[in-house]
JSON list of C-alpha atoms in Angstrom, two decimals:
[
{"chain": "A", "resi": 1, "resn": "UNK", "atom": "CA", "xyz": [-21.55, -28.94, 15.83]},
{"chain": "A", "resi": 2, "resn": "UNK", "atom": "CA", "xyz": [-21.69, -25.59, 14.21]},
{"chain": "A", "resi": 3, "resn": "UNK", "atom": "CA", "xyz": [-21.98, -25.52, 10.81]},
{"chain": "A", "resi": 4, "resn": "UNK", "atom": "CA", "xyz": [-18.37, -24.73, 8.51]},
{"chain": "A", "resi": 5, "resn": "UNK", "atom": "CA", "xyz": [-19.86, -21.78, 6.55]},
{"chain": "A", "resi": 6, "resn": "UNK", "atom": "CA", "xyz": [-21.17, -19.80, 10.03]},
{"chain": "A", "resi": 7, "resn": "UNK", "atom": "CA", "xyz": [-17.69, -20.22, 11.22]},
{"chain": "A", "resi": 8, "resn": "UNK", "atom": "CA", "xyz": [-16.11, -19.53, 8.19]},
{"chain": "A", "resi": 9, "resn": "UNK", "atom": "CA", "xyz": [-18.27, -16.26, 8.03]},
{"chain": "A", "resi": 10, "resn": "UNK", "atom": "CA", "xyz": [-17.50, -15.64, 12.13]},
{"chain": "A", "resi": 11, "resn": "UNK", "atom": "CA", "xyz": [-14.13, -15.56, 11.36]},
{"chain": "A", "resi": 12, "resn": "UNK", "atom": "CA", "xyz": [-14.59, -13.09, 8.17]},
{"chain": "A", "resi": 13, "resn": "UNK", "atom": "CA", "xyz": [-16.79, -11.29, 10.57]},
{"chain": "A", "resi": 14, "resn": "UNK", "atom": "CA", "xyz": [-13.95, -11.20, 13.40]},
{"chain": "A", "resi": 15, "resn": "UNK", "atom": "CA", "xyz": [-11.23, -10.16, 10.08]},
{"chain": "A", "resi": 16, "resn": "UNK", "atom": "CA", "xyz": [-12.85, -7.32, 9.47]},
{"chain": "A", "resi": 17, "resn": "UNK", "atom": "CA", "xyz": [-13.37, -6.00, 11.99]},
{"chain": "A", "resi": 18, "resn": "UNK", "atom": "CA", "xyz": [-9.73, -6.44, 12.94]},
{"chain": "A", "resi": 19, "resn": "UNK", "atom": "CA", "xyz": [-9.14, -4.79, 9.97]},
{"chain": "A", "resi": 20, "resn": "UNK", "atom": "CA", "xyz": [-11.29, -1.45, 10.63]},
{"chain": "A", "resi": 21, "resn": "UNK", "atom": "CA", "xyz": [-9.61, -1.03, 13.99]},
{"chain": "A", "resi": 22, "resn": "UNK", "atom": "CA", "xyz": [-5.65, -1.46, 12.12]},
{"chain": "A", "resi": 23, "resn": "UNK", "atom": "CA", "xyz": [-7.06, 1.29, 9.62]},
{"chain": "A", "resi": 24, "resn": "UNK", "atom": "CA", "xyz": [-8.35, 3.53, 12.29]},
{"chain": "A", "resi": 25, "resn": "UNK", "atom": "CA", "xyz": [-5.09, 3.09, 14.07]},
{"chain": "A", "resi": 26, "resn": "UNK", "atom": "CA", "xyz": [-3.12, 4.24, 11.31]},
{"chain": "A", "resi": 27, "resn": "UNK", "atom": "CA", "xyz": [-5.04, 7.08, 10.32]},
{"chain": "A", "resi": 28, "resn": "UNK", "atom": "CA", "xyz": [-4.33, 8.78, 13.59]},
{"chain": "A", "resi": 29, "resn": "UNK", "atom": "CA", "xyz": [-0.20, 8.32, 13.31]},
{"chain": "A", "resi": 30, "resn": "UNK", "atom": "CA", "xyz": [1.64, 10.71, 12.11]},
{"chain": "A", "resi": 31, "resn": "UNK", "atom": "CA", "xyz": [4.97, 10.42, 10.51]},
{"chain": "A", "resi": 32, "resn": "UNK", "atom": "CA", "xyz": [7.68, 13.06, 9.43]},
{"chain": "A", "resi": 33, "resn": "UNK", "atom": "CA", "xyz": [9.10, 13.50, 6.02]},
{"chain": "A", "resi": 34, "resn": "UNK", "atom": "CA", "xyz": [12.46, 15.21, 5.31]},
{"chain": "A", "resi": 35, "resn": "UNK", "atom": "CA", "xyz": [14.42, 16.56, 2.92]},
{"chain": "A", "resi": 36, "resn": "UNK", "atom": "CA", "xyz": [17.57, 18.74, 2.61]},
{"chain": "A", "resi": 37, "resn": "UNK", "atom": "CA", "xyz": [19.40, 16.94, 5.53]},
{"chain": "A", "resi": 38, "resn": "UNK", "atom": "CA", "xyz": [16.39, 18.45, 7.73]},
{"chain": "A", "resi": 39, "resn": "UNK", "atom": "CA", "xyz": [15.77, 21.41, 6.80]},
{"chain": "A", "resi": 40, "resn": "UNK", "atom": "CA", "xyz": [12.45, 20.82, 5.07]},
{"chain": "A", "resi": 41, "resn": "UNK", "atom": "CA", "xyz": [10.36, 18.68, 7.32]},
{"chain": "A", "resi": 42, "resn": "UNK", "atom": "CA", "xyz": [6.79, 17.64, 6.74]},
{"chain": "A", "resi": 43, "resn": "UNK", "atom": "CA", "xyz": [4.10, 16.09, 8.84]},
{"chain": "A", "resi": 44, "resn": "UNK", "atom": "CA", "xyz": [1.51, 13.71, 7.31]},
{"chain": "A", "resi": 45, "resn": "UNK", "atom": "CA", "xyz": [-1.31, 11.31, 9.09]},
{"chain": "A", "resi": 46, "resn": "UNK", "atom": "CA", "xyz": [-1.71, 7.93, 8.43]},
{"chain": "A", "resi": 47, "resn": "UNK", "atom": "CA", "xyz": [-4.56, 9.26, 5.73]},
{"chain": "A", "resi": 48, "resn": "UNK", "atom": "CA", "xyz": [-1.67, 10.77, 3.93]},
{"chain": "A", "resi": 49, "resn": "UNK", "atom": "CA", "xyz": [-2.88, 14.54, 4.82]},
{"chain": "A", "resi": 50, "resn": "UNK", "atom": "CA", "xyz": [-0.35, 17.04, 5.31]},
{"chain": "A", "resi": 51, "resn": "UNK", "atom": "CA", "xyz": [-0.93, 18.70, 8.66]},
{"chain": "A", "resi": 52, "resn": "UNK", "atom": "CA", "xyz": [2.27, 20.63, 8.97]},
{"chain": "A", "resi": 53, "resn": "UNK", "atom": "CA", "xyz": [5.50, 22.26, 6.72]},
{"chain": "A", "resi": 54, "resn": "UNK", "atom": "CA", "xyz": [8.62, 23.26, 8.50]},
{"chain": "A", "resi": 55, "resn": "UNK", "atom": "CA", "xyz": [10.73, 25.14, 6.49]},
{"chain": "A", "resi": 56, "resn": "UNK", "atom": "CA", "xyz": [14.76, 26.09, 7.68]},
{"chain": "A", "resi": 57, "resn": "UNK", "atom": "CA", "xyz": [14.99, 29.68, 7.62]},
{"chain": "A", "resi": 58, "resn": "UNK", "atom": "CA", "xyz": [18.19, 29.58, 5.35]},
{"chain": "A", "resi": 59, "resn": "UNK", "atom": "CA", "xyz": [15.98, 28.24, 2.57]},
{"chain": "A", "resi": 60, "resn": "UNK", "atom": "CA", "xyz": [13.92, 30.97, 1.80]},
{"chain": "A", "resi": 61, "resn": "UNK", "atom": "CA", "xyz": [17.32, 33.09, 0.70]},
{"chain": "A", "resi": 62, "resn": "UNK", "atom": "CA", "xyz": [17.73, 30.10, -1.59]},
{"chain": "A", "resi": 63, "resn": "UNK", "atom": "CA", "xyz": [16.58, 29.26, -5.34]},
{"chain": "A", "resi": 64, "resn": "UNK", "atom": "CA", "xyz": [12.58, 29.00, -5.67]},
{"chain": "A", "resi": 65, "resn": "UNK", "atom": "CA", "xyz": [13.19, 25.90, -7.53]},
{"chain": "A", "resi": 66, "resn": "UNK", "atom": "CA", "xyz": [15.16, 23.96, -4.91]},
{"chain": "A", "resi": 67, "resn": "UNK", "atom": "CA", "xyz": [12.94, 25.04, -1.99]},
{"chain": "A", "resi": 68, "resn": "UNK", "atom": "CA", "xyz": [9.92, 23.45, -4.47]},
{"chain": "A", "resi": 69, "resn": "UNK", "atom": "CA", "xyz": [12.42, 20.56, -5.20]},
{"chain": "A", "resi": 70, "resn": "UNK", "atom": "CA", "xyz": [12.99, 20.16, -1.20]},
{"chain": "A", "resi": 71, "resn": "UNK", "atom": "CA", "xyz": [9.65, 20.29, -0.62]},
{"chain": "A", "resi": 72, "resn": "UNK", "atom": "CA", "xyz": [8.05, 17.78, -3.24]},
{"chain": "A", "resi": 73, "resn": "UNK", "atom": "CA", "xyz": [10.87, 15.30, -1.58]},
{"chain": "A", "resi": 74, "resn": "UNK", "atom": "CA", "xyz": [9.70, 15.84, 1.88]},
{"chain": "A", "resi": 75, "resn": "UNK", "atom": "CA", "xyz": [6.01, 14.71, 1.04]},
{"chain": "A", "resi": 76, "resn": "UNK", "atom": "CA", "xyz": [7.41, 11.93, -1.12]},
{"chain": "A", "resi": 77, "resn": "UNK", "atom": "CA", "xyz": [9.72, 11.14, 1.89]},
{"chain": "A", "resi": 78, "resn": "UNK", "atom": "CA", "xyz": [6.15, 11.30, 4.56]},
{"chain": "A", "resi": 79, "resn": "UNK", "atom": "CA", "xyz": [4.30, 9.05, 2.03]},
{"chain": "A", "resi": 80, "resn": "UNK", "atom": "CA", "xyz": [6.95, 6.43, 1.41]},
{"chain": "A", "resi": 81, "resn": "UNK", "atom": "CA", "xyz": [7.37, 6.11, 5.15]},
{"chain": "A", "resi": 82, "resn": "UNK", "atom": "CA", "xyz": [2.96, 6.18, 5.73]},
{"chain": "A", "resi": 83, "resn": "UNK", "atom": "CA", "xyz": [2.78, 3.12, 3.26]},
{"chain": "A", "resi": 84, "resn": "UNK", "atom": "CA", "xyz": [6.00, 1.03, 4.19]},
{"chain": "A", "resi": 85, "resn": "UNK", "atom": "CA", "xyz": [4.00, 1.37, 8.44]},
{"chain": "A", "resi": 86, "resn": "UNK", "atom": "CA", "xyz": [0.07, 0.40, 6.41]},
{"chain": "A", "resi": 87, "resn": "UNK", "atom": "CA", "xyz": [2.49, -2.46, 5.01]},
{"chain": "A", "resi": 88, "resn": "UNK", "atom": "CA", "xyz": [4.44, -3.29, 7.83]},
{"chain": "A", "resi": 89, "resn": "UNK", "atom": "CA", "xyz": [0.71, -3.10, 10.19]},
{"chain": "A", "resi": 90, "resn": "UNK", "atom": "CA", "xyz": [-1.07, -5.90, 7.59]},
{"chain": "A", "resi": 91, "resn": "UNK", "atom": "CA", "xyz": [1.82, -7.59, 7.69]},
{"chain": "A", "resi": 92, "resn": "UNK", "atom": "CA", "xyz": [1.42, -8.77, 11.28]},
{"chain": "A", "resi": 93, "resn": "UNK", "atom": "CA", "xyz": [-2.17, -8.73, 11.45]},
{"chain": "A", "resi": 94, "resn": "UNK", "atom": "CA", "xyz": [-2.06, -11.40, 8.11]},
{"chain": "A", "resi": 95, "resn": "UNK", "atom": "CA", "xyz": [1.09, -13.31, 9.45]},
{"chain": "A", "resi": 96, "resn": "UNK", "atom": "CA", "xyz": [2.82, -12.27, 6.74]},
{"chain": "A", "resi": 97, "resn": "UNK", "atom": "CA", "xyz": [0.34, -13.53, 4.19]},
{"chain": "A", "resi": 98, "resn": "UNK", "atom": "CA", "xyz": [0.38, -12.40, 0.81]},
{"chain": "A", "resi": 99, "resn": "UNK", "atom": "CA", "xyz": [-2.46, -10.99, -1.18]},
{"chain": "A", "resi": 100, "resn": "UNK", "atom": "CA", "xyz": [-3.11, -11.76, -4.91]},
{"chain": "A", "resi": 101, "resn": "UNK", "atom": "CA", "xyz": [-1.55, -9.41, -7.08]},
{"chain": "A", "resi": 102, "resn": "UNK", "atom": "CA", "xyz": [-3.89, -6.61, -7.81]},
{"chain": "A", "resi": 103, "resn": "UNK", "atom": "CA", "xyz": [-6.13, -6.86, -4.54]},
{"chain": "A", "resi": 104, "resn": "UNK", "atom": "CA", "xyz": [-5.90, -4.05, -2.36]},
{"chain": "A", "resi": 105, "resn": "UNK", "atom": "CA", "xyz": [-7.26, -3.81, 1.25]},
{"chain": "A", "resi": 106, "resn": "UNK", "atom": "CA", "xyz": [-9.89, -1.09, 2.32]},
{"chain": "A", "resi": 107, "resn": "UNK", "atom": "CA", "xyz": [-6.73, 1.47, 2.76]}
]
């Protein structure tokens, strides 16, 4: 019979490593923000690095402050939607299991 603390530190083992390949996942997605109905779009990876700004052409006749406005909402928009899929991705590798308050995974 295998002793309980090998196995319990097999399956911590097994966990991480589980882990590493969810965050290496998500790090390669790439979601789209908007703002404006559409016409500012933004592209962000799962690391939360902006790779792309699409801007509607009728915008840049437009008020410098709304085009900033549109803009700041887009990325907002892209990094709302990259947390709720790192949340939604731990959520069904954990079962739905909740962490203590305060303790963060490695991403």
């Amino acid at each position: 019979m295998k002793n309980p603390l090998a196995n319990l530190m097999q399956q911590a083992q097994k966990m991480q490593e589980t882990l590493k390949k969810a965050q290496d996942e998500l790090a390669e997605l790439q979601v789209q923000g908007e703002s404006g109905g559409g016409l500012v779009k933004i592209v962000m990876t799962g690391r939360k690095v902006v790779v792309k700004v699409s801007l509607d052409d009728s915008l840049l006749k437009e008020d410098r402050d709304m085009l900033e406005d549109l803009v700041a909402a887009a990325i907002n928009d892209a990094v709302n939607k990259v947390n709720a899929l790192k949340q939604e991705k731990m959520a069904s590798l954990t079962g739905g299991f909740e962490l203590p308050p305060g303790f963060k995974l490695p991403f």
